[in-house]
Amino acid sequence: MATLHALANPARFLRIARPLTPILWWMGAALIAFGCWAGLTQTPPDYLQGETVRILYIHVPAAWLGMGGWSGIAISSIVFLVWRHPLAAVAARAIALPGAVFAAICLVTGSIWGRPTWGTWWQWDGRLTSMLLLFFVYLGFIALAKADRERGGDGRIPALYGIAGTVLLPIIRYSVVWWNTLHQGASIGLTGSSIDRALLWPLPFMLLGFSALFGAIVLMRMRAMLAIAKAEARMQRRARA
Amino acid sequence: MTAKNQRLMLVVLALAALGAAAVLALSGLKDQAAFFYAPSDVAGGLPAPDKAVRLGGMVQKGSIRRAADGVSIAFVVTDGRATTPVTFSGIAPDLFREGSGVVAEGHFRPDASFAATNLLAKHDEKYMPPQMAGKMHETTTLKDTR
């Protein structure tokens, strides 16, 4: 808890975030560049899907971060509601936009893969529909957090929404297990993977790279939000004087 | 109990309620959210003949028959417990083959066979390079069955 409290201090947070941002940025760029090269040129095609299998190197990290992003919003919202750390609310707002973008990337790449593999761009199947809902829930959070801020709210309403939205995460995760869906079941579990190692090995690089990039974007947005809040406070002080 | 602990308790309760809501949604919508019927699902009673439904399962090995007109095919869908004969005329997706998953859109006939208007290939969660697949799986393509 002590480290969390230490990070909740904006000045101390900035001292860590400032050097960490370029580190994450370049780490992400390097890992993604390597992962793309490996995934596009070094792995064999799949026995059934052929070359379209390579979409998985973008689709899976995007899905992972689309859902991971909402977990981040939920955790930040809980920290904000329980411990009242203002920085947690800033983190939730900073995560929302990249989270929505990665959820959209997941949906678009999945659709592009679905056309040659399934024979359809889109079907209202449990996994596809619940992921689309998560994307809309992201948009709702962005709009709500913006409206709350503009009306001078204390951030509790978007935080409650952030917690309520987590209901979708287990539904997305287990939709392919509990319902029969067009989308296949999970390939990668705790116990192993049904993706052959020859096809799988670039994926961890892409996962790490996307996550580092996501972290860099979130840190950049948090720093920008803190700077805006500081500028606003200064303007208000000047207006009063 | 301090105000902070009270808030923490409320959040924990809220998360438990959300988890329960997810489980209820997953189990309660099991029938409505099902993307397709499996052959054993309809063994008890057929959906209305004119109702548009989907039938999903595996294409039984050796069951694809091609008609002389070149576009009509007949095959058998199985889920391991029951089978349903299906007829279709049109363009099947590339991944439609014997032993693979398929989702057929269409309707049931009174004799429990299925008239498909559209075919979707269902891909499973296994991914492997072609050399390995050749060793482990006997894959039959549409070309082979022709």
CSV table of C-alpha atoms in Angstrom, one decimal:
chain,number,residue,atom,x,y,z
A,1,MET,CA,0.0,0.0,0.0
A,2,ALA,CA,2.9,2.3,0.8
A,3,THR,CA,4.0,2.3,-2.8
A,4,LEU,CA,0.5,3.1,-4.0
A,5,HIS,CA,0.3,6.0,-1.6
A,6,ALA,CA,3.7,7.2,-2.9
A,7,LEU,CA,2.5,7.1,-6.5
A,8,ALA,CA,-0.6,8.9,-5.6
A,9,ASN,CA,1.4,12.0,-5.1
A,10,PRO,CA,1.4,13.7,-8.5
A,11,ALA,CA,4.8,15.3,-8.2
A,12,ARG,CA,6.4,11.9,-7.3
A,13,PHE,CA,4.3,10.2,-10.0
A,14,LEU,CA,5.6,12.7,-12.6
A,15,ARG,CA,9.2,12.1,-11.5
A,16,ILE,CA,8.8,8.4,-12.3
A,17,ALA,CA,6.5,8.8,-15.4
A,18,ARG,CA,8.7,11.3,-17.2
A,19,PRO,CA,11.7,9.0,-17.8
A,20,LEU,CA,9.5,5.9,-18.0
A,21,THR,CA,7.4,7.1,-20.9
A,22,PRO,CA,10.2,7.1,-23.6
A,23,ILE,CA,11.5,3.8,-22.2
A,24,LEU,CA,8.2,2.1,-22.7
A,25,TRP,CA,7.7,3.8,-26.0
A,26,TRP,CA,10.9,2.6,-27.6
A,27,MET,CA,10.7,-0.8,-25.9
A,28,GLY,CA,7.2,-1.2,-27.4
A,29,ALA,CA,8.3,0.0,-30.8
A,30,ALA,CA,11.3,-2.3,-30.9
A,31,LEU,CA,9.3,-5.4,-29.8
A,32,ILE,CA,6.4,-4.7,-32.2
A,33,ALA,CA,8.9,-4.2,-35.1
A,34,PHE,CA,10.6,-7.4,-34.3
A,35,GLY,CA,7.3,-9.2,-33.8
A,36,CYS,CA,5.9,-8.0,-37.1
A,37,TRP,CA,9.0,-9.0,-38.9
A,38,ALA,CA,9.0,-12.5,-37.3
A,39,GLY,CA,5.2,-12.9,-37.7
A,40,LEU,CA,5.2,-11.8,-41.4
A,41,THR,CA,8.4,-13.6,-42.6
A,42,GLN,CA,9.6,-16.2,-40.2
A,43,THR,CA,6.6,-18.3,-39.3
A,44,PRO,CA,4.9,-20.9,-41.6
A,45,PRO,CA,1.3,-20.4,-42.7
A,46,ASP,CA,-1.4,-22.4,-41.0
A,47,TYR,CA,-2.5,-25.7,-42.5
A,48,LEU,CA,-6.1,-24.6,-42.9
A,49,GLN,CA,-6.2,-20.8,-42.8
A,50,GLY,CA,-3.1,-20.2,-44.9
A,51,GLU,CA,-1.5,-16.8,-44.6
A,52,THR,CA,-4.5,-15.2,-42.9
A,53,VAL,CA,-3.4,-16.8,-39.7
A,54,ARG,CA,-0.9,-13.9,-39.3
A,55,ILE,CA,-3.7,-11.5,-38.3
A,56,LEU,CA,-3.5,-13.3,-34.9
A,57,TYR,CA,-0.3,-11.4,-34.0
A,58,ILE,CA,-2.3,-8.2,-34.0
A,59,HIS,CA,-5.8,-9.5,-33.1
A,60,VAL,CA,-4.8,-11.3,-29.9
A,61,PRO,CA,-2.7,-8.4,-28.4
A,62,ALA,CA,-5.5,-6.0,-29.3
A,63,ALA,CA,-8.2,-8.1,-27.7
A,64,TRP,CA,-5.9,-8.6,-24.6
A,65,LEU,CA,-5.4,-4.9,-24.2
A,66,GLY,CA,-9.0,-4.0,-25.0
A,67,MET,CA,-10.0,-6.2,-22.0
A,68,GLY,CA,-6.9,-5.4,-20.0
A,69,GLY,CA,-7.7,-1.7,-20.4
A,70,TRP,CA,-11.1,-2.1,-18.9
A,71,SER,CA,-9.6,-4.0,-16.0
A,72,GLY,CA,-7.3,-1.0,-15.5
A,73,ILE,CA,-10.3,1.4,-15.5
A,74,ALA,CA,-12.0,-0.9,-13.0
A,75,ILE,CA,-9.0,-1.1,-10.6
A,76,SER,CA,-8.4,2.7,-10.9
A,77,SER,CA,-12.1,3.3,-10.2
A,78,ILE,CA,-12.0,1.1,-7.1
A,79,VAL,CA,-8.8,2.9,-5.8
A,80,PHE,CA,-10.5,6.2,-6.5
A,81,LEU,CA,-13.7,5.4,-4.8
A,82,VAL,CA,-12.2,3.7,-1.7
A,83,TRP,CA,-9.0,5.6,-1.1
A,84,ARG,CA,-10.0,8.8,-2.9
A,85,HIS,CA,-6.8,9.1,-4.8
A,86,PRO,CA,-7.4,11.8,-7.5
A,87,LEU,CA,-4.6,10.3,-9.6
A,88,ALA,CA,-6.6,7.1,-10.0
A,89,ALA,CA,-9.4,9.0,-11.7
A,90,VAL,CA,-6.8,10.5,-14.0
A,91,ALA,CA,-5.5,7.1,-14.8
A,92,ALA,CA,-9.0,5.7,-15.6
A,93,ARG,CA,-9.6,8.7,-18.0
A,94,ALA,CA,-6.2,8.2,-19.6
A,95,ILE,CA,-6.8,4.4,-20.2
A,96,ALA,CA,-10.3,4.8,-21.8
A,97,LEU,CA,-9.2,6.2,-25.2
A,98,PRO,CA,-6.4,3.7,-26.0
A,99,GLY,CA,-8.6,0.9,-24.5
A,100,ALA,CA,-11.4,1.8,-26.9
A,101,VAL,CA,-8.9,2.0,-29.9
A,102,PHE,CA,-7.5,-1.4,-29.1
A,103,ALA,CA,-11.0,-2.9,-28.7
A,104,ALA,CA,-11.8,-1.5,-32.2
A,105,ILE,CA,-8.6,-2.9,-33.7
A,106,CYS,CA,-9.6,-6.3,-32.2
A,107,LEU,CA,-13.0,-6.0,-33.9
A,108,VAL,CA,-11.7,-4.8,-37.3
A,109,THR,CA,-8.9,-7.4,-37.5
A,110,GLY,CA,-11.3,-10.1,-36.4
A,111,SER,CA,-13.7,-9.1,-39.2
A,112,ILE,CA,-10.9,-9.1,-41.8
A,113,TRP,CA,-9.9,-12.6,-40.6
A,114,GLY,CA,-13.5,-13.8,-40.5
A,115,ARG,CA,-14.3,-13.1,-44.2
A,116,PRO,CA,-11.8,-15.6,-45.7
A,117,THR,CA,-12.0,-18.1,-42.7
A,118,TRP,CA,-15.7,-18.2,-41.8
A,119,GLY,CA,-17.1,-16.8,-45.0
A,120,THR,CA,-18.6,-13.7,-43.3
A,121,TRP,CA,-17.5,-10.2,-42.1
A,122,TRP,CA,-19.8,-10.2,-39.1
A,123,GLN,CA,-22.2,-12.5,-37.3
A,124,TRP,CA,-24.1,-11.7,-34.1
A,125,ASP,CA,-22.4,-14.5,-32.2
A,126,GLY,CA,-21.8,-14.3,-28.4
A,127,ARG,CA,-18.1,-13.4,-28.5
A,128,LEU,CA,-18.3,-10.9,-31.3
A,129,THR,CA,-21.4,-9.2,-29.8
A,130,SER,CA,-20.0,-9.0,-26.2
A,131,MET,CA,-16.7,-7.5,-27.5
A,132,LEU,CA,-18.7,-4.9,-29.6
A,133,LEU,CA,-20.6,-4.1,-26.4
A,134,LEU,CA,-17.3,-3.5,-24.6
A,135,PHE,CA,-16.3,-1.0,-27.3
A,136,PHE,CA,-19.6,0.9,-26.8
A,137,VAL,CA,-19.1,0.8,-23.0
A,138,TYR,CA,-15.7,2.4,-23.5
A,139,LEU,CA,-17.3,5.2,-25.6
A,140,GLY,CA,-19.9,5.6,-22.8
A,141,PHE,CA,-17.1,6.0,-20.2
A,142,ILE,CA,-15.3,8.5,-22.3
A,143,ALA,CA,-18.4,10.6,-22.8
A,144,LEU,CA,-19.4,10.3,-19.1
A,145,ALA,CA,-16.0,11.2,-17.7
A,146,LYS,CA,-15.8,14.2,-20.0
A,147,ALA,CA,-19.3,15.4,-19.1
A,148,ASP,CA,-18.6,14.9,-15.4
A,149,ARG,CA,-15.4,16.9,-15.6
A,150,GLU,CA,-17.0,19.7,-17.5
A,151,ARG,CA,-19.8,20.0,-15.0
A,152,GLY,CA,-17.3,20.1,-12.2
A,153,GLY,CA,-18.2,16.7,-10.8
A,154,ASP,CA,-16.0,14.9,-8.3
A,155,GLY,CA,-15.5,11.9,-10.6
A,156,ARG,CA,-17.6,9.4,-8.6
A,157,ILE,CA,-20.1,8.8,-11.3
A,158,PRO,CA,-17.6,7.7,-14.0
A,159,ALA,CA,-15.9,5.6,-11.3
A,160,LEU,CA,-19.1,3.7,-10.5
A,161,TYR,CA,-19.7,3.2,-14.3
A,162,GLY,CA,-16.1,1.9,-14.5
A,163,ILE,CA,-16.8,-0.7,-11.9
A,164,ALA,CA,-20.2,-1.7,-13.4
A,165,GLY,CA,-18.7,-2.2,-16.8
A,166,THR,CA,-16.5,-5.1,-15.5
A,167,VAL,CA,-19.6,-7.3,-15.8
A,168,LEU,CA,-18.7,-7.7,-19.5
A,169,LEU,CA,-15.2,-9.1,-18.9
A,170,PRO,CA,-16.2,-12.6,-17.6
A,171,ILE,CA,-19.0,-12.6,-20.3
A,172,ILE,CA,-16.5,-12.0,-23.1
A,173,ARG,CA,-14.1,-14.5,-21.6
A,174,TYR,CA,-16.6,-17.3,-21.1
A,175,SER,CA,-18.9,-16.6,-24.0
A,176,VAL,CA,-17.1,-19.2,-26.1
A,177,VAL,CA,-17.2,-21.8,-23.3
A,178,TRP,CA,-20.8,-21.4,-22.1
A,179,TRP,CA,-22.5,-20.6,-25.4
A,180,ASN,CA,-22.0,-22.3,-28.7
A,181,THR,CA,-20.5,-19.6,-30.8
A,182,LEU,CA,-19.0,-19.2,-34.3
A,183,HIS,CA,-15.8,-17.9,-32.6
A,184,GLN,CA,-13.5,-20.7,-31.6
A,185,GLY,CA,-12.6,-21.4,-28.0
A,186,ALA,CA,-9.5,-20.0,-26.3
A,187,SER,CA,-6.3,-21.3,-27.9
A,188,ILE,CA,-4.0,-20.2,-25.1
A,189,GLY,CA,-4.7,-21.2,-21.5
A,190,LEU,CA,-2.8,-21.5,-18.3
A,191,THR,CA,-1.9,-25.1,-19.1
A,192,GLY,CA,-0.6,-24.6,-22.6
A,193,SER,CA,-1.5,-23.6,-26.1
A,194,SER,CA,-3.2,-25.3,-29.0
A,195,ILE,CA,-1.3,-23.1,-31.4
A,196,ASP,CA,1.8,-24.9,-32.6
A,197,ARG,CA,5.0,-23.4,-31.2
A,198,ALA,CA,6.3,-22.7,-34.8
A,199,LEU,CA,3.3,-20.3,-35.2
A,200,LEU,CA,3.2,-19.1,-31.6
A,201,TRP,CA,6.6,-17.7,-30.8
A,202,PRO,CA,6.3,-14.2,-32.2
A,203,LEU,CA,3.1,-13.6,-30.2
A,204,PRO,CA,4.7,-13.0,-26.8
A,205,PHE,CA,6.9,-10.3,-28.4
A,206,MET,CA,3.8,-8.6,-29.9
A,207,LEU,CA,1.9,-9.0,-26.6
A,208,LEU,CA,4.8,-7.3,-24.6
A,209,GLY,CA,5.3,-4.7,-27.3
A,210,PHE,CA,1.6,-3.7,-27.5
A,211,SER,CA,1.4,-3.6,-23.7
A,212,ALA,CA,4.5,-1.4,-23.5
A,213,LEU,CA,3.1,0.9,-26.1
A,214,PHE,CA,-0.2,1.0,-24.3
A,215,GLY,CA,1.6,1.9,-21.0
A,216,ALA,CA,3.5,4.7,-22.8
A,217,ILE,CA,0.2,6.1,-24.3
A,218,VAL,CA,-1.5,6.0,-20.8
A,219,LEU,CA,1.5,7.7,-19.1
A,220,MET,CA,1.6,10.4,-21.8
A,221,ARG,CA,-2.1,11.1,-21.5
A,222,MET,CA,-1.9,11.2,-17.7
A,223,ARG,CA,0.9,13.7,-17.8
A,224,ALA,CA,-1.0,15.8,-20.3
A,225,MET,CA,-4.1,15.7,-18.1
A,226,LEU,CA,-2.1,16.7,-15.0
A,227,ALA,CA,-0.6,19.6,-16.9
A,228,ILE,CA,-4.0,20.7,-18.1
A,229,ALA,CA,-5.4,20.5,-14.5
A,230,LYS,CA,-2.4,22.5,-13.3
A,231,ALA,CA,-2.9,25.2,-15.9
A,232,GLU,CA,-6.6,25.4,-15.1
A,233,ALA,CA,-5.9,25.9,-11.4
A,234,ARG,CA,-3.3,28.6,-12.2
A,235,MET,CA,-5.8,30.4,-14.5
A,236,GLN,CA,-8.4,30.3,-11.7
A,237,ARG,CA,-6.0,31.7,-9.2
A,238,ARG,CA,-5.1,34.5,-11.6
A,239,ALA,CA,-8.7,35.3,-12.2
A,240,ARG,CA,-9.4,35.6,-8.5
A,241,ALA,CA,-6.4,37.8,-7.9
B,1,MET,CA,-15.6,0.6,10.9
B,2,THR,CA,-14.0,3.6,9.3
B,3,ALA,CA,-15.5,5.3,6.3
B,4,LYS,CA,-12.7,3.9,4.1
B,5,ASN,CA,-13.4,0.3,5.2
B,6,GLN,CA,-17.1,0.8,4.6
B,7,ARG,CA,-16.4,2.0,1.1
B,8,LEU,CA,-14.1,-1.0,0.5
B,9,MET,CA,-16.8,-3.4,1.8
B,10,LEU,CA,-19.3,-1.8,-0.6
B,11,VAL,CA,-16.9,-2.2,-3.6
B,12,VAL,CA,-16.3,-5.8,-2.7
B,13,LEU,CA,-20.1,-6.4,-2.5
B,14,ALA,CA,-20.6,-4.6,-5.8
B,15,LEU,CA,-17.9,-6.8,-7.5
B,16,ALA,CA,-19.5,-10.0,-6.1
B,17,ALA,CA,-22.9,-8.8,-7.4
B,18,LEU,CA,-21.3,-8.1,-10.8
B,19,GLY,CA,-19.8,-11.6,-10.9
B,20,ALA,CA,-23.1,-13.1,-10.1
B,21,ALA,CA,-24.7,-11.0,-12.8
B,22,ALA,CA,-22.2,-12.2,-15.3
B,23,VAL,CA,-22.9,-15.9,-14.3
B,24,LEU,CA,-26.6,-15.3,-14.5
B,25,ALA,CA,-26.3,-13.7,-17.9
B,26,LEU,CA,-24.1,-16.5,-19.2
B,27,SER,CA,-26.3,-19.3,-18.0
B,28,GLY,CA,-29.7,-17.5,-18.4
B,29,LEU,CA,-29.0,-16.6,-22.1
B,30,LYS,CA,-27.5,-20.0,-22.9
B,31,ASP,CA,-30.4,-20.9,-25.1
B,32,GLN,CA,-31.1,-17.4,-26.6
B,33,ALA,CA,-27.4,-16.5,-27.1
B,34,ALA,CA,-26.6,-19.9,-28.7
B,35,PHE,CA,-25.4,-19.2,-32.2
B,36,PHE,CA,-26.6,-22.5,-33.6
B,37,TYR,CA,-28.4,-25.7,-32.8
B,38,ALA,CA,-26.3,-28.8,-32.6
B,39,PRO,CA,-27.9,-32.0,-34.1
B,40,SER,CA,-28.5,-33.4,-30.6
B,41,ASP,CA,-30.3,-30.2,-29.5
B,42,VAL,CA,-33.0,-30.8,-32.0
B,43,ALA,CA,-33.4,-34.5,-31.4
B,44,GLY,CA,-36.1,-33.8,-28.8
B,45,GLY,CA,-38.2,-31.4,-31.0
B,46,LEU,CA,-37.6,-29.6,-34.2
B,47,PRO,CA,-37.9,-25.8,-34.5
B,48,ALA,CA,-40.7,-24.7,-36.7
B,49,PRO,CA,-40.0,-25.7,-40.4
B,50,ASP,CA,-40.3,-22.1,-41.7
B,51,LYS,CA,-38.2,-20.6,-38.9
B,52,ALA,CA,-34.7,-19.4,-39.9
B,53,VAL,CA,-32.2,-21.1,-37.7
B,54,ARG,CA,-28.5,-22.2,-37.8
B,55,LEU,CA,-27.2,-25.7,-37.4
B,56,GLY,CA,-23.7,-26.3,-36.3
B,57,GLY,CA,-21.4,-29.2,-35.9
B,58,MET,CA,-18.7,-31.2,-37.7
B,59,VAL,CA,-19.0,-32.3,-41.3
B,60,GLN,CA,-19.0,-36.1,-41.0
B,61,LYS,CA,-16.0,-37.7,-42.8
B,62,GLY,CA,-17.0,-39.2,-46.1
B,63,SER,CA,-20.4,-37.7,-46.1
B,64,ILE,CA,-20.0,-34.9,-48.8
B,65,ARG,CA,-21.9,-35.8,-52.0
B,66,ARG,CA,-21.8,-33.4,-54.9
B,67,ALA,CA,-24.7,-33.3,-57.3
B,68,ALA,CA,-24.2,-33.3,-61.1
B,69,ASP,CA,-25.2,-29.6,-61.4
B,70,GLY,CA,-21.9,-28.7,-59.8
B,71,VAL,CA,-23.3,-26.3,-57.1
B,72,SER,CA,-25.5,-28.6,-55.0
B,73,ILE,CA,-24.0,-30.6,-52.2
B,74,ALA,CA,-25.3,-32.8,-49.5
B,75,PHE,CA,-23.5,-33.7,-46.3
B,76,VAL,CA,-24.1,-34.9,-42.8
B,77,VAL,CA,-23.5,-32.7,-39.7
B,78,THR,CA,-22.6,-34.5,-36.5
B,79,ASP,CA,-21.9,-33.4,-32.9
B,80,GLY,CA,-20.9,-36.9,-31.8
B,81,ARG,CA,-24.3,-37.8,-30.4
B,82,ALA,CA,-26.7,-37.1,-33.2
B,83,THR,CA,-26.5,-36.4,-36.9
B,84,THR,CA,-28.5,-34.3,-39.3
B,85,PRO,CA,-28.4,-34.5,-43.1
B,86,VAL,CA,-28.0,-31.1,-44.8
B,87,THR,CA,-28.5,-30.0,-48.4
B,88,PHE,CA,-27.0,-26.8,-49.8
B,89,SER,CA,-26.6,-25.3,-53.2
B,90,GLY,CA,-24.2,-22.4,-53.7
B,91,ILE,CA,-20.6,-21.4,-52.9
B,92,ALA,CA,-19.2,-23.1,-49.8
B,93,PRO,CA,-16.3,-21.2,-47.9
B,94,ASP,CA,-12.8,-22.4,-48.6
B,95,LEU,CA,-12.5,-24.0,-45.1
B,96,PHE,CA,-15.6,-26.1,-45.6
B,97,ARG,CA,-14.3,-29.7,-45.6
B,98,GLU,CA,-14.9,-33.1,-44.1
B,99,GLY,CA,-14.0,-33.4,-40.5
B,100,SER,CA,-14.1,-29.6,-40.0
B,101,GLY,CA,-16.6,-27.4,-38.2
B,102,VAL,CA,-19.5,-25.9,-40.1
B,103,VAL,CA,-22.4,-23.6,-39.3
B,104,ALA,CA,-25.3,-23.8,-41.8
B,105,GLU,CA,-28.0,-21.1,-42.0
B,106,GLY,CA,-31.4,-22.2,-43.2
B,107,HIS,CA,-34.4,-24.2,-41.9
B,108,PHE,CA,-35.4,-27.7,-40.9
B,109,ARG,CA,-37.7,-29.7,-43.1
B,110,PRO,CA,-40.4,-31.8,-41.5
B,111,ASP,CA,-38.4,-35.0,-42.0
B,112,ALA,CA,-35.6,-33.5,-39.7
B,113,SER,CA,-33.2,-32.8,-42.6
B,114,PHE,CA,-31.8,-29.3,-43.0
B,115,ALA,CA,-32.1,-27.0,-46.0
B,116,ALA,CA,-29.2,-24.6,-45.9
B,117,THR,CA,-29.2,-21.3,-47.6
B,118,ASN,CA,-25.7,-20.2,-46.5
B,119,LEU,CA,-22.6,-22.0,-45.1
B,120,LEU,CA,-20.1,-20.7,-42.7
B,121,ALA,CA,-16.9,-22.5,-41.8
B,122,LYS,CA,-16.2,-22.8,-38.1
B,123,HIS,CA,-12.5,-22.8,-37.3
B,124,ASP,CA,-11.3,-24.5,-34.2
B,125,GLU,CA,-8.6,-23.3,-31.8
B,126,LYS,CA,-5.8,-25.4,-33.2
B,127,TYR,CA,-3.2,-23.7,-35.3
B,128,MET,CA,-0.3,-25.6,-36.9
B,129,PRO,CA,2.1,-25.4,-39.9
B,130,PRO,CA,1.1,-27.5,-42.9
B,131,GLN,CA,4.0,-29.9,-42.7
B,132,MET,CA,2.9,-31.0,-39.3
B,133,ALA,CA,-0.8,-31.2,-40.2
B,134,GLY,CA,0.1,-33.6,-43.0
B,135,LYS,CA,1.7,-35.9,-40.5
B,136,MET,CA,-1.1,-35.7,-37.9
B,137,HIS,CA,-4.3,-35.1,-39.7
B,138,GLU,CA,-5.7,-36.5,-42.9
B,139,THR,CA,-7.2,-33.4,-44.4
B,140,THR,CA,-9.6,-33.8,-47.3
B,141,THR,CA,-10.1,-30.7,-49.4
B,142,LEU,CA,-13.0,-30.1,-51.6
B,143,LYS,CA,-10.8,-30.8,-54.6
B,144,ASP,CA,-10.2,-34.3,-53.3
B,145,THR,CA,-13.9,-35.0,-52.9
B,146,ARG,CA,-14.8,-33.9,-56.3
